[in-house]
CSV table of C-alpha atoms in Angstrom, one decimal:
chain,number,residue,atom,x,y,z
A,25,UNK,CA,-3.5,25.8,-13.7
A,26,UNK,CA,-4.9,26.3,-9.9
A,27,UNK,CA,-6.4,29.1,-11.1
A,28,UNK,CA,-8.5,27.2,-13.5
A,29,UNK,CA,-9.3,24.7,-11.3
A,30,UNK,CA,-10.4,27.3,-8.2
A,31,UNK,CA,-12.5,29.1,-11.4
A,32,UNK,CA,-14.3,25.6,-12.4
A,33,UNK,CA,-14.7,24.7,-8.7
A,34,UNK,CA,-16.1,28.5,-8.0
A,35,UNK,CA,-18.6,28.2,-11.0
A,36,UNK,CA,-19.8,24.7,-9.6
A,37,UNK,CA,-20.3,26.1,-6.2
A,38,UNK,CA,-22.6,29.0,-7.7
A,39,UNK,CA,-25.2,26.4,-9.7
A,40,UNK,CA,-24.9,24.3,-6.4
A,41,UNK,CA,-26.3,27.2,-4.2
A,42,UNK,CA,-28.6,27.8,-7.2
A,43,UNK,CA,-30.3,25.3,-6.9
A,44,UNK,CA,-30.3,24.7,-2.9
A,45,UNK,CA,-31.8,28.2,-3.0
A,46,UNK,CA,-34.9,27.5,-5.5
A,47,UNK,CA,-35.5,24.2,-4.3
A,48,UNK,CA,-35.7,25.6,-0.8
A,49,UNK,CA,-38.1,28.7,-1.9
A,50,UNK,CA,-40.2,26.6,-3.9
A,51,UNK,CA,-39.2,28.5,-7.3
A,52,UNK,CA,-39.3,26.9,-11.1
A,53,UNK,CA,-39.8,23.3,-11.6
A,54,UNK,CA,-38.3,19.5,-11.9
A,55,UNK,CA,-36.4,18.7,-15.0
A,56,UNK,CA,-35.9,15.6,-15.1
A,57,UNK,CA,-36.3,15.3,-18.7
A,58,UNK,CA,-33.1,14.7,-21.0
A,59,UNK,CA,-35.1,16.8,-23.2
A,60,UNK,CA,-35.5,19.5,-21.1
A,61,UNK,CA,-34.9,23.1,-20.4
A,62,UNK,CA,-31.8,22.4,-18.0
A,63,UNK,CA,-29.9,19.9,-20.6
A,64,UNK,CA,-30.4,21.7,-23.8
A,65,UNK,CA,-29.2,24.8,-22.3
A,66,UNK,CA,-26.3,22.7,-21.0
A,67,UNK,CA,-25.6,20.8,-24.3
A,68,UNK,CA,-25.9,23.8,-25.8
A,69,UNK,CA,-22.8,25.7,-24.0
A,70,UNK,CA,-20.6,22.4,-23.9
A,71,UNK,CA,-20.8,22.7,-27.9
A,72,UNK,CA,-19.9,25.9,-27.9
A,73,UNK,CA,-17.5,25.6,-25.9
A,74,UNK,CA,-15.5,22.8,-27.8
A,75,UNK,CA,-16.0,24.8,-31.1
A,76,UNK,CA,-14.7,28.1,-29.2
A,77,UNK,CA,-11.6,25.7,-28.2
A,78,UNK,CA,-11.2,23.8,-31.2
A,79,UNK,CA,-11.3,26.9,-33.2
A,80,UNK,CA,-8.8,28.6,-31.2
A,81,UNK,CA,-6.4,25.4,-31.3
A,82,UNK,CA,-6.9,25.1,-35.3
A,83,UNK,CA,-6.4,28.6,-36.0
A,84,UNK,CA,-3.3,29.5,-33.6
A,85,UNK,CA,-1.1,26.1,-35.4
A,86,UNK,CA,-2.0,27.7,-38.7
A,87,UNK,CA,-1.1,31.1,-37.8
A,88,UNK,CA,2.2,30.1,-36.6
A,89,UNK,CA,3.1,27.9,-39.8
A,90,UNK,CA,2.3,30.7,-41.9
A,91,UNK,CA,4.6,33.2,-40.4
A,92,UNK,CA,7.2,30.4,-40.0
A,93,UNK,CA,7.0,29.6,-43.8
A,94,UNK,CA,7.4,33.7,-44.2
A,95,UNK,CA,10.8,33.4,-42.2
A,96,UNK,CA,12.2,30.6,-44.0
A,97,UNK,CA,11.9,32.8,-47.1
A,98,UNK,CA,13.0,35.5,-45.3
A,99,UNK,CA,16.2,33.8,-44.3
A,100,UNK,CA,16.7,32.5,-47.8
A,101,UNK,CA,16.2,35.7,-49.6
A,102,UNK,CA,19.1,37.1,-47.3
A,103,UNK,CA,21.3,34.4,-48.3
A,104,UNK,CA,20.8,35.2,-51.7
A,105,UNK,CA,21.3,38.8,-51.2
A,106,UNK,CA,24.8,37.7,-49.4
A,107,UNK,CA,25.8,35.5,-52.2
A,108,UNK,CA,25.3,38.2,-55.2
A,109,UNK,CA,26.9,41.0,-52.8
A,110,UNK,CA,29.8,38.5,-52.0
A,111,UNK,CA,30.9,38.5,-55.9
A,112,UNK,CA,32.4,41.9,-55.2
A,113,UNK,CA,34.3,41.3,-52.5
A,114,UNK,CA,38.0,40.7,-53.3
A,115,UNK,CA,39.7,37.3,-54.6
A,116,UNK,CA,40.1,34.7,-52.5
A,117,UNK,CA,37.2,35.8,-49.6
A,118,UNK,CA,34.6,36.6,-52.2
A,119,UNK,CA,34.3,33.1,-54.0
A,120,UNK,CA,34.9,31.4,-50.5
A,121,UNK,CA,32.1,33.0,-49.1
A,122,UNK,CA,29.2,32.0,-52.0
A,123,UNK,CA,30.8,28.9,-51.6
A,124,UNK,CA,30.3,28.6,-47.6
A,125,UNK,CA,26.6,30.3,-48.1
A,126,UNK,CA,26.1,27.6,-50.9
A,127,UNK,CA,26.9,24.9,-48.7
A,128,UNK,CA,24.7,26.0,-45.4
A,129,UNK,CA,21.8,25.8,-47.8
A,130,UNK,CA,23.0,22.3,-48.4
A,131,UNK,CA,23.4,21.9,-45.1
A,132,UNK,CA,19.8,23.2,-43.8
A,133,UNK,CA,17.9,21.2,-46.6
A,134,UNK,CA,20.0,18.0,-45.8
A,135,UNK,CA,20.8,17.5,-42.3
A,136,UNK,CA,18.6,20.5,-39.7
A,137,UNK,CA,16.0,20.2,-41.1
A,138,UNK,CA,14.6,16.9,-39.9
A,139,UNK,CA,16.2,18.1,-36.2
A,140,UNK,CA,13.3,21.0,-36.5
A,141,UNK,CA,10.6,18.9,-35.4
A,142,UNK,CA,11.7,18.3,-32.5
A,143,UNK,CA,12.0,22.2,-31.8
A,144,UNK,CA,15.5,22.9,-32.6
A,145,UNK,CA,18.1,24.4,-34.3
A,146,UNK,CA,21.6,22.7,-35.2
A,147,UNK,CA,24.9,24.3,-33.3
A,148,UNK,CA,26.6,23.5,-36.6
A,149,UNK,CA,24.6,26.0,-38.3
A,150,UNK,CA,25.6,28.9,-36.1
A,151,UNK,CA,28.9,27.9,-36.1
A,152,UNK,CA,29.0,28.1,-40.1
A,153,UNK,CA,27.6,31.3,-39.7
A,154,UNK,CA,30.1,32.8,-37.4
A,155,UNK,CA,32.7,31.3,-40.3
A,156,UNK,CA,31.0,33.3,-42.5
A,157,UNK,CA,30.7,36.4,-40.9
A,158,UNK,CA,34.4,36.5,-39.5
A,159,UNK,CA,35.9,35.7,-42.6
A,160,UNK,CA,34.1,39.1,-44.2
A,161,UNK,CA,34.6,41.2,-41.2
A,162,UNK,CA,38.6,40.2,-41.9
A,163,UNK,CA,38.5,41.5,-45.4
A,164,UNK,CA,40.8,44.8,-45.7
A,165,UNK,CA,40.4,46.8,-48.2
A,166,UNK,CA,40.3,50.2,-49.6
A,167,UNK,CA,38.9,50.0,-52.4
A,168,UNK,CA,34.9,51.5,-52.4
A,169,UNK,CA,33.2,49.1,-54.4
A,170,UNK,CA,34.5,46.2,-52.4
A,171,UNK,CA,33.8,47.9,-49.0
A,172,UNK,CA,30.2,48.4,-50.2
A,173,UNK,CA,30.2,45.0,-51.0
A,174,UNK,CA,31.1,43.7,-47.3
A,175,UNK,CA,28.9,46.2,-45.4
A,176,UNK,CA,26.2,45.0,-47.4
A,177,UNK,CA,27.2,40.8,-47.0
A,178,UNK,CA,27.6,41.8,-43.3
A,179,UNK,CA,24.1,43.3,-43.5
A,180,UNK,CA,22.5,40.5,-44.9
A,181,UNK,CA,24.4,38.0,-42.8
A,182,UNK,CA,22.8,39.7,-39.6
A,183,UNK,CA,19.5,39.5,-41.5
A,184,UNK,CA,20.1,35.7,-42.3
A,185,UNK,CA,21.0,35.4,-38.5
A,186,UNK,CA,17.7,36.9,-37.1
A,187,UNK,CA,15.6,35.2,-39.4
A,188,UNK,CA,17.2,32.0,-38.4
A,189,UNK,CA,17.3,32.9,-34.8
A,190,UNK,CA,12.9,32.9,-35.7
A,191,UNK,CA,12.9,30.0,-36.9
A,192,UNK,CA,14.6,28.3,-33.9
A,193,UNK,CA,11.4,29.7,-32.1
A,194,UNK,CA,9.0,28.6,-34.5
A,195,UNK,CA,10.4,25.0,-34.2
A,196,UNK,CA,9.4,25.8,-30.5
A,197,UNK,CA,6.0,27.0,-30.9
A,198,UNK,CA,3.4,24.9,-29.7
A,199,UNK,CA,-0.8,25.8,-28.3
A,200,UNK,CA,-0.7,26.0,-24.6
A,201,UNK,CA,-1.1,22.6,-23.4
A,202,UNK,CA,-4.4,23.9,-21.4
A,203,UNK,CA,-6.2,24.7,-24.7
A,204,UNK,CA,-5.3,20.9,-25.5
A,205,UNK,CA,-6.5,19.5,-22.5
A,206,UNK,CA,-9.6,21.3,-22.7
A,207,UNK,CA,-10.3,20.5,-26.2
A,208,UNK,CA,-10.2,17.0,-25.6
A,209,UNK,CA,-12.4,17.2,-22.3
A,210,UNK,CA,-14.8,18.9,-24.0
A,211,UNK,CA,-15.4,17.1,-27.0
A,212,UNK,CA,-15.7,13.9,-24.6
A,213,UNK,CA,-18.3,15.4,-22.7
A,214,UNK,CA,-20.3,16.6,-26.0
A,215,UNK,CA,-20.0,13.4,-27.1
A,216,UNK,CA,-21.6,11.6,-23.8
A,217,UNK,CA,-23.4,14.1,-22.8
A,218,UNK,CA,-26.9,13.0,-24.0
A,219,UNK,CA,-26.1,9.9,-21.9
A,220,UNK,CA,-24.5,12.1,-18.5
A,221,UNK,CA,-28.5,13.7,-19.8
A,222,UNK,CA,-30.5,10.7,-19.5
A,223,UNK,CA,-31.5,10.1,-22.6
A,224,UNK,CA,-31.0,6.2,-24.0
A,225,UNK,CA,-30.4,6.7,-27.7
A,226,UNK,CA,-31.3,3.1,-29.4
A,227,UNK,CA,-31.9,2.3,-33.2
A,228,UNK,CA,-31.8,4.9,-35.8
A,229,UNK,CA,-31.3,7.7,-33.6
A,230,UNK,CA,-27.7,6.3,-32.1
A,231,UNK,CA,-26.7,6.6,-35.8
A,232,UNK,CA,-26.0,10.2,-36.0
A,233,UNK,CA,-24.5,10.0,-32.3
A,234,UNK,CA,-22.0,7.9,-33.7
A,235,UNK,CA,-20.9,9.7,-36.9
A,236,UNK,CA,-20.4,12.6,-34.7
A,237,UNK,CA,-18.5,11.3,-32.0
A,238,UNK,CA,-16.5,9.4,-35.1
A,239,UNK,CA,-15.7,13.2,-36.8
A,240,UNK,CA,-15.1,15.2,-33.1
A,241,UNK,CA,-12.1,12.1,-32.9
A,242,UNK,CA,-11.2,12.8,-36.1
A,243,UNK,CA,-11.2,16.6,-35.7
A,244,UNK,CA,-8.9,16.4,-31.9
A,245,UNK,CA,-6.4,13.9,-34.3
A,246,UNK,CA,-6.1,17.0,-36.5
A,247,UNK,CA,-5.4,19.0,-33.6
A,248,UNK,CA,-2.3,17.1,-32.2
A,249,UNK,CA,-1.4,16.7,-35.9
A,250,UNK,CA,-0.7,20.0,-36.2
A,251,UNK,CA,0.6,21.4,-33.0
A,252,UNK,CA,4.0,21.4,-34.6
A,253,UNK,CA,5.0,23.7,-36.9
A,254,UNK,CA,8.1,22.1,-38.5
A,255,UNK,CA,6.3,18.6,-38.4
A,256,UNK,CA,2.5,17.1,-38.8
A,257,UNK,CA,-0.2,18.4,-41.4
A,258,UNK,CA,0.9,21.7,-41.5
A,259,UNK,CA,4.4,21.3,-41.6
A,260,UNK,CA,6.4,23.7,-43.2
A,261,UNK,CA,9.0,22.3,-45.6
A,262,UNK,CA,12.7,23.6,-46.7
A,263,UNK,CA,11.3,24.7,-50.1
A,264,UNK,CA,12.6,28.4,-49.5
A,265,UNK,CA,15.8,26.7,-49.1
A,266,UNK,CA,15.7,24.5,-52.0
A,267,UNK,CA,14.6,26.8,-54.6
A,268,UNK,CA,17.5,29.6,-53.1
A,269,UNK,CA,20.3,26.8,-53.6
A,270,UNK,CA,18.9,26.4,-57.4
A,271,UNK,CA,19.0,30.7,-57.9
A,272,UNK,CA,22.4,30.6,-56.7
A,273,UNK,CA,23.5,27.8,-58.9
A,274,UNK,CA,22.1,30.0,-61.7
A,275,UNK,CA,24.0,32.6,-60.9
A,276,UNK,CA,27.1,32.6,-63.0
A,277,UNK,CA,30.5,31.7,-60.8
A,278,UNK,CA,27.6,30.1,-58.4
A,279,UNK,CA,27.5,26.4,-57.7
């Protein structure tokens, strides 16, 4: 942040000596018009500015909810993946264990979810998964079939864990709050700058001043809207979840 500040402070300082050199060696001419060379040029870069800022705080929200929505599926898929594999493990462990991955779909859906959006994960999820996981690394057993069975539920249980462990970050994810700040400052000063200019729009012409200064508030809304990932206009919802619990209560033995 001092940075920035020593880099806007720095640029100032250049236009400053700028100008105290031309105006001392009798170069170019007054510009006092809001019309003028000076203002347009400066108009100009303010707008691009806020569109290079606004851009970069839309499309970095959006980004980030679609690889979050990829992980939730991700995380899902594995769960389903334990649950079919867990039918071959031996009697009692194996219809405990679709059970228990039955019931931390519940539990995701139902209860962490709504903690996401405010950027974290339940310890009562973990915890389930941990009940999980030592409960098949127990299982003894000689037989092939079922020790296939629990290296591969083992397997998908580390998968289930990483994916969750991504979503805990994407419920974190958020623009840098500089991008914010400068998004907002710049579409303030875009939207006063033909007054900062000169210029004294009256009649007609403060029409069009309006409607844009009306859409640039509603276009920064949309920005804070979506700097969540798990909450806002982009949020991403439990549906992976959801429409795993209803496979695995399709699956016969399941439910």
């Amino acid at each position: 942040m001092v940075a920035s500040v020593l880099a806007a402070l720095a640029a100032a300082g250049v236009v400053a000596l700028a100008a105290m050199m031309y105006r001392r060696r009798g170069l170019g001419a007054d510009d006092p018009e809001p019309s003028g060379a000076t203002s347009g040029h400066a108009g100009a870069m303010l707008s691009a500015l806020f569109l290079l800022c606004y851009a970069i705080a839309i499309v970095v929200p959006w980004t980030a909810a679609d690889v979050a929505r990829q992980n939730t599926y991700a995380e899902s898929q594995a769960v389903v993946e334990a649950h079919w594999a867990a039918a071959r493990l031996p009697a009692p462990v194996g219809t405990q264990v679709r059970a228990e991955l039955e019931d931390y779909l519940r539990f995701v859906v139902r209860q962490e979810w709504p903690q996401l959006a405010n950027g974290r994960l339940s310890d009562e999820g973990w915890t389930r998964l941990d009940q999980v996981r030592t409960r098949v690394a127990d299982v003894l057993t000689e037989v092939t079939d079922e020790q296939e069975a629990k290296a591969v539920v083992l397997e998908q249980l580390r998968n289930l864990s990483e994916a969750r462990r991504l979503r805990g970050a994407d419920a974190q994810s958020r623009p840098p709050a500089a991008l914010l700040v400068m998004t907002v400052l710049t579409g303030v000063l875009v939207a006063v700058f033909p007054f900062m200019a000169g210029a004294r729009p009256t009649g007609p012409a403060i029409v069009p001043l309006v409607v844009m200064t009306g859409l640039l508030g509603v276009g920064i809304y949309f920005v804070f809207d979506i700097v969540s990932v798990f909450d806002g206009g982009l949020a991403v919802g439990p549906d992976a979840f959801v429409s795993a619990l209803q496979q695995l209560q399709r699956i016969p033995g399941g439910g």
